[in-house]
Amino acid sequence: MSQIKKGAFLNYVNIFLTNIVGLVLTPFIIKKLGTGEYGLYNLIGAFVGYISVLDFGLTNAVVRFTAKYRAEGDRKGEENFLATTLIIYLFIALIISILGVIGYYNMEELFGKSLTNNEIGRAKIMYVILIFNLAISLPGGIFGAICTGYEHFVYPKSVRITRYIIRSLMVVAILMFGGKAIALVVLDTLMGISVKFATGRYVFKKLKIRIKLHKFERAQVMEIFSYSVWIFVSVLVSQLQWRAGQVVLGIVTNTTVVAIFAVGVMLGTYYGAFSTAISGVFLPRATKMSVKKASGEELTSMMIRIGRISFIVLMYVLCAFALYGRQFVSLWVGDTYHDAYAIALLIMCAYTLPLVQNFGNSILEAQNKMRFKALLYLGFAIMGTALGAFFAKYYGGVGMICGTVIGWIIVQVVMNFYYHSVIKLNVFRFLKELSHKMVICTLIVLAIGFLIKMIPGEGWLNFFIKGSLYTFIYIIIVFNFGMLKYEKNIFQKEVITVLKKFKAWRNGIS
């Protein structure tokens, strides 16, 4: 199995663990911390998240330029580029520290009307720890980016999976012994530093990477930033999309509303992870295709193959959540969080098309054409946040996400025209082949799923019966009537591989 296939597989393992463990742990964490403390924990994490944009897109730049130097066989250029990037990262760490001090002394001014004095005191402690974590972890991110540029996905992803398992067990232990949000922040900091250290050791020992400054070239710094600045804007947009709502709600409402909104956003990001697990490993491939001057039709064909696989997975999740999500949220975290269902469903619906077109974003990065998208997203993200802040005064978290979603929809319509006219992707062909067979299958599944929803009863057993029947119906209908031949081959091959590994494991323990 290639590194790309293994990387995608490990991404799904990570998603499975993140989703399942997250779904199990979240109600436990809320119960142990309390809704207010959980909301405060998410609020400060979102606030510090804005400072994390000072990565300036360098992580993506490392992936792109490392892949480029590899394709060109320029080892010396790669060494010099990595050394230059590391120097830039050290300056960024200094800037983060300065901004951290400024933020610390202005926290009362920002949250004084919505947080109590006791909450502000705890928030400051978490803030200091997170700023320290950020100053260390951003420069350390270069190691994971190098692995991605070299298309070595297995080790760093395995480390992250191991880290997540250990972290989850430690969270349970800490909360069982009475720990609070501050203890969780300390744990996350220690685990993050450990991952960076392990990945760095792999980069130097296994990949034999050298970071050596042969010559500090101003032109190279300008080239790095001419590429990464638009990635930086995109990351800023991401912060506005996913974290602005929590900060805005923390200012105009209270930590309870923040907690409900955070749960809805978490479910929405879980949805996105199902697609990015596939598309996230294709930036190096897009870079190579761009270096070799692949035609628009060739890039479109690749985007269709990736997009259809993502679409099949996403439709399973979206339809299931639309049908049974309200019951799930009520059973999972209680009726208090009923608005989280609406927030998550709005995110999933608006997020589907951008997710299945993720390879288009990889092409933009590979061709260094992120400027238009970055500025477009930034403008409408600000508009969406402002609109959401207005709605939030009257409709809380649901109003906040409505404003954000309106901005997303407008942006995606414009981006499709951009893909078609500038990148020469055949968007009409993409949409036609993406929906081929799948739209009808999805409508049939929804109709049958609605009938399944009418099965009387409550509780987890009733939910699992409905979910199992829905899953069986979806697989049967989509496999027989929705998938193309190559998609069926991929599905069958992966299932056979899993069954063989399970059989080998069973024989081994017997």
One Martini backbone bead per residue (centre of mass of N, CA, C, O) as a GRO file, in nm:
protein
  510
    1MET     BB    1   0.097   0.036   0.023
    2SER     BB    2   0.084   0.352  -0.008
    3GLN     BB    3   0.129   0.649   0.148
    4ILE     BB    4  -0.142   0.767   0.061
    5LYS     BB    5  -0.324   0.532   0.150
    6LYS     BB    6  -0.219   0.522   0.439
    7GLY     BB    7  -0.284   0.814   0.507
    8ALA     BB    8  -0.589   0.796   0.460
    9PHE     BB    9  -0.638   0.566   0.657
   10LEU     BB   10  -0.524   0.715   0.910
   11ASN     BB   11  -0.722   0.943   0.894
   12TYR     BB   12  -0.967   0.758   0.955
   13VAL     BB   13  -0.868   0.661   1.223
   14ASN     BB   14  -0.856   0.942   1.348
   15ILE     BB   15  -1.152   1.010   1.302
   16PHE     BB   16  -1.272   0.780   1.457
   17LEU     BB   17  -1.142   0.852   1.726
   18THR     BB   18  -1.234   1.145   1.744
   19ASN     BB   19  -1.537   1.090   1.724
   20ILE     BB   20  -1.584   0.868   1.930
   21VAL     BB   21  -1.428   0.986   2.170
   22GLY     BB   22  -1.563   1.263   2.158
   23LEU     BB   23  -1.854   1.160   2.201
   24VAL     BB   24  -1.788   1.031   2.478
   25LEU     BB   25  -1.636   1.272   2.630
   26THR     BB   26  -1.808   1.530   2.620
   27PRO     BB   27  -2.027   1.465   2.837
   28PHE     BB   28  -1.816   1.413   3.057
   29ILE     BB   29  -1.685   1.693   3.057
   30ILE     BB   30  -1.940   1.858   3.109
   31LYS     BB   31  -2.009   1.725   3.379
   32LYS     BB   32  -1.734   1.791   3.527
   33LEU     BB   33  -1.720   2.106   3.455
   34GLY     BB   34  -1.948   2.229   3.321
   35THR     BB   35  -2.088   2.452   3.112
   36GLY     BB   36  -1.924   2.705   3.188
   37GLU     BB   37  -1.635   2.582   3.182
   38TYR     BB   38  -1.657   2.474   2.893
   39GLY     BB   39  -1.702   2.750   2.763
   40LEU     BB   40  -1.436   2.878   2.861
   41TYR     BB   41  -1.244   2.679   2.725
   42ASN     BB   42  -1.343   2.753   2.432
   43LEU     BB   43  -1.303   3.058   2.437
   44ILE     BB   44  -0.990   3.062   2.481
   45GLY     BB   45  -0.919   2.885   2.241
   46ALA     BB   46  -1.036   3.087   2.032
   47PHE     BB   47  -0.867   3.335   2.107
   48VAL     BB   48  -0.585   3.202   2.055
   49GLY     BB   49  -0.640   3.120   1.759
   50TYR     BB   50  -0.575   3.401   1.637
   51ILE     BB   51  -0.264   3.385   1.691
   52SER     BB   52  -0.209   3.125   1.511
   53VAL     BB   53  -0.199   3.284   1.231
   54LEU     BB   54   0.119   3.350   1.259
   55ASP     BB   55   0.213   3.131   1.058
   56PHE     BB   56   0.155   3.251   0.759
   57GLY     BB   57   0.152   2.968   0.593
   58LEU     BB   58   0.425   2.800   0.628
   59THR     BB   59   0.339   2.506   0.629
   60ASN     BB   60   0.241   2.503   0.333
   61ALA     BB   61   0.510   2.603   0.216
   62VAL     BB   62   0.677   2.359   0.296
   63VAL     BB   63   0.524   2.154   0.132
   64ARG     BB   64   0.552   2.285  -0.148
   65PHE     BB   65   0.871   2.333  -0.159
   66THR     BB   66   0.960   2.049  -0.093
   67ALA     BB   67   0.824   1.917  -0.338
   68LYS     BB   68   0.973   2.092  -0.546
   69TYR     BB   69   1.270   2.015  -0.475
   70ARG     BB   70   1.228   1.716  -0.522
   71ALA     BB   71   1.142   1.733  -0.825
   72GLU     BB   72   1.430   1.889  -0.890
   73GLY     BB   73   1.678   1.783  -0.703
   74ASP     BB   74   1.725   2.024  -0.470
   75ARG     BB   75   1.899   1.998  -0.186
   76LYS     BB   76   2.023   2.275  -0.121
   77GLY     BB   77   1.762   2.439  -0.148
   78GLU     BB   78   1.615   2.292   0.079
   79GLU     BB   79   1.805   2.360   0.314
   80ASN     BB   80   1.779   2.670   0.286
   81PHE     BB   81   1.474   2.692   0.313
   82LEU     BB   82   1.444   2.564   0.600
   83ALA     BB   83   1.626   2.767   0.746
   84THR     BB   84   1.469   3.020   0.675
   85THR     BB   85   1.201   2.929   0.801
   86LEU     BB   86   1.305   2.893   1.094
   87ILE     BB   87   1.377   3.188   1.139
   88ILE     BB   88   1.093   3.296   1.101
   89TYR     BB   89   0.968   3.134   1.336
   90LEU     BB   90   1.127   3.274   1.564
   91PHE     BB   91   0.998   3.551   1.520
   92ILE     BB   92   0.708   3.459   1.568
   93ALA     BB   93   0.746   3.371   1.863
   94LEU     BB   94   0.803   3.659   1.960
   95ILE     BB   95   0.535   3.788   1.873
   96ILE     BB   96   0.351   3.607   2.041
   97SER     BB   97   0.458   3.697   2.316
   98ILE     BB   98   0.378   3.994   2.290
   99LEU     BB   99   0.073   3.951   2.235
  100GLY     BB  100   0.020   3.795   2.494
  101VAL     BB  101   0.065   4.032   2.687
  102ILE     BB  102  -0.152   4.218   2.573
  103GLY     BB  103  -0.395   4.024   2.613
  104TYR     BB  104  -0.374   3.987   2.919
  105TYR     BB  105  -0.417   4.310   2.990
  106ASN     BB  106  -0.719   4.299   2.809
  107MET     BB  107  -0.941   4.097   2.916
  108GLU     BB  108  -1.137   4.272   3.083
  109GLU     BB  109  -1.224   4.456   2.848
  110LEU     BB  110  -1.350   4.223   2.669
  111PHE     BB  111  -1.500   4.021   2.919
  112GLY     BB  112  -1.631   4.187   3.163
  113LYS     BB  113  -1.953   4.161   3.084
  114SER     BB  114  -1.959   3.816   3.072
  115LEU     BB  115  -1.752   3.778   3.305
  116THR     BB  116  -1.628   3.688   3.583
  117ASN     BB  117  -1.366   3.726   3.791
  118ASN     BB  118  -1.311   3.421   3.817
  119GLU     BB  119  -1.311   3.359   3.511
  120ILE     BB  120  -1.081   3.553   3.435
  121GLY     BB  121  -0.863   3.419   3.605
  122ARG     BB  122  -0.873   3.142   3.457
  123ALA     BB  123  -0.831   3.252   3.173
  124LYS     BB  124  -0.542   3.359   3.213
  125ILE     BB  125  -0.403   3.093   3.270
  126MET     BB  126  -0.477   2.953   3.003
  127TYR     BB  127  -0.354   3.167   2.818
  128VAL     BB  128  -0.055   3.139   2.896
  129ILE     BB  129  -0.025   2.840   2.820
  130LEU     BB  130  -0.115   2.867   2.519
  131ILE     BB  131   0.105   3.065   2.432
  132PHE     BB  132   0.340   2.879   2.488
  133ASN     BB  133   0.250   2.652   2.301
  134LEU     BB  134   0.252   2.824   2.041
  135ALA     BB  135   0.556   2.913   2.043
  136ILE     BB  136   0.643   2.605   2.004
  137SER     BB  137   0.452   2.467   1.779
  138LEU     BB  138   0.496   2.630   1.522
  139PRO     BB  139   0.794   2.558   1.461
  140GLY     BB  140   0.734   2.240   1.486
  141GLY     BB  141   0.555   2.220   1.216
  142ILE     BB  142   0.783   2.164   1.006
  143PHE     BB  143   0.800   1.851   1.033
  144GLY     BB  144   0.522   1.771   0.922
  145ALA     BB  145   0.559   1.918   0.648
  146ILE     BB  146   0.795   1.750   0.546
  147CYS     BB  147   0.649   1.480   0.539
  148THR     BB  148   0.438   1.570   0.332
  149GLY     BB  149   0.639   1.656   0.105
  150TYR     BB  150   0.750   1.339   0.112
  151GLU     BB  151   0.506   1.142   0.150
  152HIS     BB  152   0.510   1.094   0.480
  153PHE     BB  153   0.234   0.975   0.672
  154VAL     BB  154   0.253   0.747   0.883
  155TYR     BB  155   0.416   0.842   1.130
  156PRO     BB  156   0.279   1.114   1.211
  157LYS     BB  157  -0.006   0.986   1.232
  158SER     BB  158   0.064   0.776   1.446
  159VAL     BB  159   0.145   0.978   1.661
  160ARG     BB  160  -0.129   1.123   1.678
  161ILE     BB  161  -0.293   0.877   1.761
  162THR     BB  162  -0.137   0.815   2.017
  163ARG     BB  163  -0.185   1.089   2.147
  164TYR     BB  164  -0.496   1.071   2.158
  165ILE     BB  165  -0.520   0.825   2.338
  166ILE     BB  166  -0.359   0.933   2.580
  167ARG     BB  167  -0.520   1.192   2.621
  168SER     BB  168  -0.795   1.061   2.680
  169LEU     BB  169  -0.706   0.905   2.935
  170MET     BB  170  -0.606   1.158   3.089
  171VAL     BB  171  -0.870   1.311   3.101
  172VAL     BB  172  -1.021   1.109   3.273
  173ALA     BB  173  -0.826   1.112   3.512
  174ILE     BB  174  -0.835   1.414   3.580
  175LEU     BB  175  -1.149   1.437   3.622
  176MET     BB  176  -1.175   1.215   3.841
  177PHE     BB  177  -0.963   1.398   4.031
  178GLY     BB  178  -1.080   1.713   3.981
  179GLY     BB  179  -1.013   1.842   3.734
  180LYS     BB  180  -0.978   2.115   3.513
  181ALA     BB  181  -0.924   2.317   3.250
  182ILE     BB  182  -0.627   2.375   3.318
  183ALA     BB  183  -0.532   2.079   3.308
  184LEU     BB  184  -0.601   2.039   3.004
  185VAL     BB  185  -0.404   2.251   2.897
  186VAL     BB  186  -0.147   2.122   3.003
  187LEU     BB  187  -0.177   1.854   2.855
  188ASP     BB  188  -0.181   1.967   2.563
  189THR     BB  189   0.102   2.088   2.577
  190LEU     BB  190   0.267   1.830   2.633
  191MET     BB  191   0.164   1.666   2.388
  192GLY     BB  192   0.251   1.862   2.164
  193ILE     BB  193   0.557   1.856   2.220
  194SER     BB  194   0.595   1.549   2.183
  195VAL     BB  195   0.516   1.537   1.883
  196LYS     BB  196   0.734   1.728   1.773
  197PHE     BB  197   0.975   1.561   1.868
  198ALA     BB  198   0.911   1.294   1.717
  199THR     BB  199   0.900   1.417   1.429
  200GLY     BB  200   1.186   1.537   1.427
  201ARG     BB  201   1.337   1.269   1.458
  202TYR     BB  202   1.236   1.147   1.191
  203VAL     BB  203   1.346   1.361   0.995
  204PHE     BB  204   1.653   1.315   1.072
  205LYS     BB  205   1.676   0.994   1.071
  206LYS     BB  206   1.500   0.897   0.818
  207LEU     BB  207   1.510   1.147   0.598
  208LYS     BB  208   1.780   1.313   0.622
  209ILE     BB  209   1.751   1.601   0.716
  210ARG     BB  210   1.872   1.929   0.631
  211ILE     BB  211   1.940   2.235   0.817
  212LYS     BB  212   2.090   2.479   0.600
  213LEU     BB  213   2.264   2.786   0.576
  214HIS     BB  214   2.410   2.907   0.292
  215LYS     BB  215   2.201   3.156   0.219
  216PHE     BB  216   2.069   3.465   0.274
  217GLU     BB  217   1.767   3.531   0.092
  218ARG     BB  218   1.550   3.772   0.014
  219ALA     BB  219   1.405   3.643  -0.230
  220GLN     BB  220   1.310   3.390  -0.076
  221VAL     BB  221   1.137   3.529   0.133
  222MET     BB  222   0.947   3.658  -0.076
  223GLU     BB  223   0.852   3.390  -0.198
  224ILE     BB  224   0.730   3.271   0.053
  225PHE     BB  225   0.526   3.512   0.112
  226SER     BB  226   0.383   3.516  -0.167
  227TYR     BB  227   0.253   3.243  -0.089
  228SER     BB  228   0.172   3.245   0.232
  229VAL     BB  229  -0.015   3.495   0.263
  230TRP     BB  230  -0.273   3.345   0.146
  231ILE     BB  231  -0.280   3.129   0.355
  232PHE     BB  232  -0.310   3.318   0.594
  233VAL     BB  233  -0.583   3.430   0.509
  234SER     BB  234  -0.724   3.153   0.514
  235VAL     BB  235  -0.675   3.104   0.816
  236LEU     BB  236  -0.825   3.352   0.910
  237VAL     BB  237  -1.092   3.259   0.796
  238SER     BB  238  -1.113   3.002   0.965
  239GLN     BB  239  -1.129   3.150   1.232
  240LEU     BB  240  -1.390   3.301   1.166
  241GLN     BB  241  -1.566   3.050   1.114
  242TRP     BB  242  -1.495   2.874   1.395
  243ARG     BB  243  -1.425   3.116   1.634
  244ALA     BB  244  -1.585   3.383   1.627
  245GLY     BB  245  -1.849   3.291   1.755
  246GLN     BB  246  -1.735   3.240   2.042
  247VAL     BB  247  -1.635   3.528   2.094
  248VAL     BB  248  -1.895   3.683   2.041
  249LEU     BB  249  -2.068   3.523   2.248
  250GLY     BB  250  -1.878   3.598   2.489
  251ILE     BB  251  -1.962   3.906   2.469
  252VAL     BB  252  -2.302   3.899   2.423
  253THR     BB  253  -2.338   3.665   2.631
  254ASN     BB  254  -2.242   3.337   2.733
  255THR     BB  255  -2.101   3.032   2.825
  256THR     BB  256  -2.347   2.857   2.748
  257VAL     BB  257  -2.370   2.939   2.450
  258VAL     BB  258  -2.083   2.861   2.379
  259ALA     BB  259  -2.112   2.559   2.437
  260ILE     BB  260  -2.334   2.499   2.229
  261PHE     BB  261  -2.180   2.604   1.983
  262ALA     BB  262  -1.930   2.417   2.013
  263VAL     BB  263  -2.083   2.153   1.962
  264GLY     BB  264  -2.183   2.219   1.676
  265VAL     BB  265  -1.901   2.272   1.552
  266MET     BB  266  -1.780   1.998   1.614
  267LEU     BB  267  -1.972   1.837   1.431
  268GLY     BB  268  -1.894   1.992   1.171
  269THR     BB  269  -1.587   1.913   1.176
  270TYR     BB  270  -1.626   1.612   1.158
  271TYR     BB  271  -1.745   1.619   0.877
  272GLY     BB  272  -1.495   1.746   0.733
  273ALA     BB  273  -1.289   1.514   0.801
  274PHE     BB  274  -1.392   1.301   0.594
  275SER     BB  275  -1.268   1.460   0.347
  276THR     BB  276  -0.973   1.554   0.432
  277ALA     BB  277  -0.857   1.267   0.450
  278ILE     BB  278  -0.827   1.262   0.139
  279SER     BB  279  -0.735   1.555   0.033
  280GLY     BB  280  -0.484   1.613   0.237
  281VAL     BB  281  -0.274   1.416   0.048
  282PHE     BB  282  -0.274   1.604  -0.247
  283LEU     BB  283  -0.066   1.837  -0.269
  284PRO     BB  284   0.184   1.698  -0.392
  285ARG     BB  285   0.030   1.600  -0.645
  286ALA     BB  286  -0.052   1.881  -0.747
  287THR     BB  287   0.235   1.988  -0.776
  288LYS     BB  288   0.335   1.782  -0.989
  289MET     BB  289   0.116   1.846  -1.202
  290SER     BB  290   0.198   2.148  -1.229
  291VAL     BB  291   0.496   2.107  -1.310
  292LYS     BB  292   0.383   1.917  -1.565
  293LYS     BB  293   0.141   2.065  -1.701
  294ALA     BB  294  -0.143   2.005  -1.647
  295SER     BB  295  -0.445   1.991  -1.750
  296GLY     BB  296  -0.765   2.078  -1.686
  297GLU     BB  297  -0.883   1.792  -1.740
  298GLU     BB  298  -0.690   1.635  -1.559
  299LEU     BB  299  -0.765   1.784  -1.297
  300THR     BB  300  -1.065   1.722  -1.311
  301SER     BB  301  -1.044   1.413  -1.294
  302MET     BB  302  -0.914   1.411  -1.013
  303MET     BB  303  -1.143   1.569  -0.867
  304ILE     BB  304  -1.362   1.362  -0.924
  305ARG     BB  305  -1.245   1.116  -0.782
  306ILE     BB  306  -1.223   1.253  -0.504
  307GLY     BB  307  -1.510   1.381  -0.481
  308ARG     BB  308  -1.684   1.121  -0.494
  309ILE     BB  309  -1.576   0.983  -0.245
  310SER     BB  310  -1.652   1.211  -0.054
  311PHE     BB  311  -1.957   1.221  -0.124
  312ILE     BB  312  -2.036   0.939  -0.026
  313VAL     BB  313  -1.957   0.990   0.269
  314LEU     BB  314  -2.116   1.258   0.324
  315MET     BB  315  -2.407   1.154   0.262
  316TYR     BB  316  -2.420   0.959   0.492
  317VAL     BB  317  -2.389   1.171   0.721
  318LEU     BB  318  -2.599   1.388   0.647
  319CYS     BB  319  -2.854   1.212   0.638
  320ALA     BB  320  -2.829   1.096   0.922
  321PHE     BB  321  -2.837   1.371   1.073
  322ALA     BB  322  -3.105   1.478   0.962
  323LEU     BB  323  -3.274   1.233   1.079
  324TYR     BB  324  -3.101   1.164   1.383
  325GLY     BB  325  -2.962   1.412   1.530
  326ARG     BB  326  -3.162   1.509   1.745
  327GLN     BB  327  -3.162   1.246   1.908
  328PHE     BB  328  -2.860   1.236   1.960
  329VAL     BB  329  -2.817   1.504   2.113
  330SER     BB  330  -3.014   1.441   2.343
  331LEU     BB  331  -2.861   1.180   2.439
  332TRP     BB  332  -2.570   1.298   2.466
  333VAL     BB  333  -2.621   1.621   2.611
  334GLY     BB  334  -2.908   1.712   2.594
  335ASP     BB  335  -3.169   1.946   2.566
  336THR     BB  336  -2.996   2.205   2.606
  337TYR     BB  337  -2.848   2.128   2.307
  338HIS     BB  338  -3.053   2.162   2.059
  339ASP     BB  339  -2.905   2.388   1.886
  340ALA     BB  340  -2.667   2.209   1.785
  341TYR     BB  341  -2.816   2.074   1.554
  342ALA     BB  342  -2.867   2.323   1.374
  343ILE     BB  343  -2.575   2.414   1.352
  344ALA     BB  344  -2.458   2.154   1.224
  345LEU     BB  345  -2.650   2.132   0.976
  346LEU     BB  346  -2.570   2.400   0.845
  347ILE     BB  347  -2.275   2.332   0.807
  348MET     BB  348  -2.303   2.075   0.634
  349CYS     BB  349  -2.458   2.195   0.395
  350ALA     BB  350  -2.250   2.434   0.328
  351TYR     BB  351  -1.978   2.233   0.326
  352THR     BB  352  -1.994   2.022   0.095
  353LEU     BB  353  -1.881   2.154  -0.165
  354PRO     BB  354  -1.601   2.243  -0.058
  355LEU     BB  355  -1.512   1.949   0.012
  356VAL     BB  356  -1.534   1.818  -0.283
  357GLN     BB  357  -1.326   2.074  -0.377
  358ASN     BB  358  -1.037   2.051  -0.236
  359PHE     BB  359  -0.846   2.006  -0.481
  360GLY     BB  360  -0.867   2.295  -0.582
  361ASN     BB  361  -0.700   2.412  -0.349
  362SER     BB  362  -0.441   2.252  -0.413
  363ILE     BB  363  -0.398   2.385  -0.687
  364LEU     BB  364  -0.368   2.674  -0.591
  365GLU     BB  365  -0.120   2.618  -0.416
  366ALA     BB  366   0.062   2.492  -0.640
  367GLN     BB  367   0.015   2.769  -0.832
  368ASN     BB  368   0.003   3.029  -0.666
  369LYS     BB  369  -0.350   3.109  -0.643
  370MET     BB  370  -0.469   3.243  -0.351
  371ARG     BB  371  -0.556   3.540  -0.355
  372PHE     BB  372  -0.852   3.550  -0.441
  373LYS     BB  373  -0.968   3.355  -0.231
  374ALA     BB  374  -0.866   3.495   0.023
  375LEU     BB  375  -1.009   3.769  -0.018
  376LEU     BB  376  -1.292   3.663  -0.052
  377TYR     BB  377  -1.315   3.513   0.219
  378LEU     BB  378  -1.250   3.751   0.402
  379GLY     BB  379  -1.481   3.938   0.327
  380PHE     BB  380  -1.717   3.724   0.392
  381ALA     BB  381  -1.630   3.658   0.681
  382ILE     BB  382  -1.675   3.936   0.796
  383MET     BB  383  -1.967   3.958   0.709
  384GLY     BB  384  -2.068   3.698   0.853
  385THR     BB  385  -1.983   3.787   1.140
  386ALA     BB  386  -2.151   4.046   1.152
  387LEU     BB  387  -2.422   3.911   1.094
  388GLY     BB  388  -2.406   3.708   1.329
  389ALA     BB  389  -2.389   3.919   1.558
  390PHE     BB  390  -2.669   4.032   1.505
  391PHE     BB  391  -2.833   3.763   1.534
  392ALA     BB  392  -2.726   3.679   1.824
  393LYS     BB  393  -2.901   3.882   1.991
  394TYR     BB  394  -3.172   3.698   1.911
  395TYR     BB  395  -3.050   3.371   1.835
  396GLY     BB  396  -2.771   3.316   1.901
  397GLY     BB  397  -2.607   3.053   1.768
  398VAL     BB  398  -2.789   3.032   1.516
  399GLY     BB  399  -2.743   3.321   1.418
  400MET     BB  400  -2.436   3.305   1.387
  401ILE     BB  401  -2.431   3.074   1.168
  402CYS     BB  402  -2.604   3.211   0.950
  403GLY     BB  403  -2.404   3.433   0.874
  404THR     BB  404  -2.173   3.245   0.794
  405VAL     BB  405  -2.320   3.075   0.572
  406ILE     BB  406  -2.382   3.300   0.372
  407GLY     BB  407  -2.086   3.351   0.301
  408TRP     BB  408  -2.016   3.070   0.190
  409ILE     BB  409  -2.215   3.053  -0.047
  410ILE     BB  410  -2.116   3.294  -0.210
  411VAL     BB  411  -1.821   3.205  -0.242
  412GLN     BB  412  -1.867   2.930  -0.394
  413VAL     BB  413  -1.990   3.049  -0.646
  414VAL     BB  414  -1.748   3.223  -0.729
  415MET     BB  415  -1.527   2.994  -0.731
  416ASN     BB  416  -1.641   2.835  -0.973
  417PHE     BB  417  -1.578   3.053  -1.180
  418TYR     BB  418  -1.273   3.057  -1.123
  419TYR     BB  419  -1.203   2.765  -1.188
  420HIS     BB  420  -1.305   2.782  -1.485
  421SER     BB  421  -1.146   3.052  -1.595
  422VAL     BB  422  -0.845   3.013  -1.460
  423ILE     BB  423  -0.781   2.692  -1.402
  424LYS     BB  424  -0.958   2.514  -1.609
  425LEU     BB  425  -1.193   2.391  -1.479
  426ASN     BB  426  -1.461   2.162  -1.527
  427VAL     BB  427  -1.734   2.227  -1.352
  428PHE     BB  428  -1.969   2.099  -1.509
  429ARG     BB  429  -1.844   1.819  -1.518
  430PHE     BB  430  -1.811   1.781  -1.217
  431LEU     BB  431  -2.113   1.807  -1.132
  432LYS     BB  432  -2.220   1.586  -1.315
  433GLU     BB  433  -2.031   1.345  -1.210
  434LEU     BB  434  -2.094   1.374  -0.910
  435SER     BB  435  -2.421   1.326  -0.946
  436HIS     BB  436  -2.395   1.063  -1.072
  437LYS     BB  437  -2.648   0.862  -0.927
  438MET     BB  438  -2.638   0.999  -0.631
  439VAL     BB  439  -2.896   1.169  -0.614
  440ILE     BB  440  -3.104   0.944  -0.635
  441CYS     BB  441  -2.994   0.770  -0.403
  442THR     BB  442  -3.031   0.984  -0.182
  443LEU     BB  443  -3.340   1.013  -0.205
  444ILE     BB  444  -3.403   0.720  -0.139
  445VAL     BB  445  -3.266   0.710   0.137
  446LEU     BB  446  -3.436   0.935   0.267
  447ALA     BB  447  -3.709   0.796   0.240
  448ILE     BB  448  -3.634   0.540   0.402
  449GLY     BB  449  -3.521   0.690   0.651
  450PHE     BB  450  -3.794   0.818   0.731
  451LEU     BB  451  -3.933   0.549   0.794
  452ILE     BB  452  -3.732   0.464   1.013
  453LYS     BB  453  -3.787   0.710   1.203
  454MET     BB  454  -4.090   0.597   1.278
  455ILE     BB  455  -3.983   0.429   1.484
  456PRO     BB  456  -4.065   0.353   1.783
  457GLY     BB  457  -3.903   0.528   2.040
  458GLU     BB  458  -3.626   0.536   2.273
  459GLY     BB  459  -3.305   0.574   2.300
  460TRP     BB  460  -3.020   0.403   2.214
  461LEU     BB  461  -3.141   0.149   2.087
  462ASN     BB  462  -3.321   0.293   1.885
  463PHE     BB  463  -3.093   0.447   1.745
  464PHE     BB  464  -2.922   0.197   1.653
  465ILE     BB  465  -3.137   0.067   1.480
  466LYS     BB  466  -3.171   0.298   1.282
  467GLY     BB  467  -2.869   0.326   1.199
  468SER     BB  468  -2.833   0.035   1.092
  469LEU     BB  469  -3.050   0.039   0.875
  470TYR     BB  470  -2.943   0.281   0.722
  471THR     BB  471  -2.661   0.168   0.656
  472PHE     BB  472  -2.755  -0.075   0.495
  473ILE     BB  473  -2.915   0.081   0.279
  474TYR     BB  474  -2.686   0.263   0.176
  475ILE     BB  475  -2.487   0.046   0.081
  476ILE     BB  476  -2.671  -0.105  -0.116
  477ILE     BB  477  -2.756   0.132  -0.301
  478VAL     BB  478  -2.480   0.266  -0.366
  479PHE     BB  479  -2.324   0.017  -0.467
  480ASN     BB  480  -2.539  -0.070  -0.698
  481PHE     BB  481  -2.628   0.252  -0.808
  482GLY     BB  482  -2.384   0.481  -0.744
  483MET     BB  483  -2.133   0.340  -0.822
  484LEU     BB  484  -1.853   0.301  -0.976
  485LYS     BB  485  -1.628   0.077  -1.070
  486TYR     BB  486  -1.373   0.200  -0.923
  487GLU     BB  487  -1.523   0.234  -0.651
  488LYS     BB  488  -1.585  -0.063  -0.601
  489ASN     BB  489  -1.292  -0.158  -0.603
  490ILE     BB  490  -1.201   0.006  -0.362
  491PHE     BB  491  -1.403  -0.106  -0.158
  492GLN     BB  492  -1.334  -0.409  -0.189
  493LYS     BB  493  -1.031  -0.390  -0.131
  494GLU     BB  494  -1.053  -0.269   0.157
  495VAL     BB  495  -1.228  -0.490   0.281
  496ILE     BB  496  -1.036  -0.726   0.226
  497THR     BB  497  -0.795  -0.612   0.383
  498VAL     BB  498  -0.936  -0.599   0.658
  499LEU     BB  499  -1.014  -0.901   0.675
  500LYS     BB  500  -0.725  -1.014   0.660
  501LYS     BB  501  -0.618  -0.870   0.913
  502PHE     BB  502  -0.825  -0.990   1.107
  503LYS     BB  503  -0.753  -1.287   1.056
  504ALA     BB  504  -0.454  -1.264   1.138
  505TRP     BB  505  -0.512  -1.163   1.425
  506ARG     BB  506  -0.686  -1.406   1.518
  507ASN     BB  507  -0.466  -1.623   1.465
  508GLY     BB  508  -0.253  -1.497   1.656
  509ILE     BB  509  -0.434  -1.528   1.931
  510SER     BB  510  -0.489  -1.852   1.873
   0.00000   0.00000   0.00000
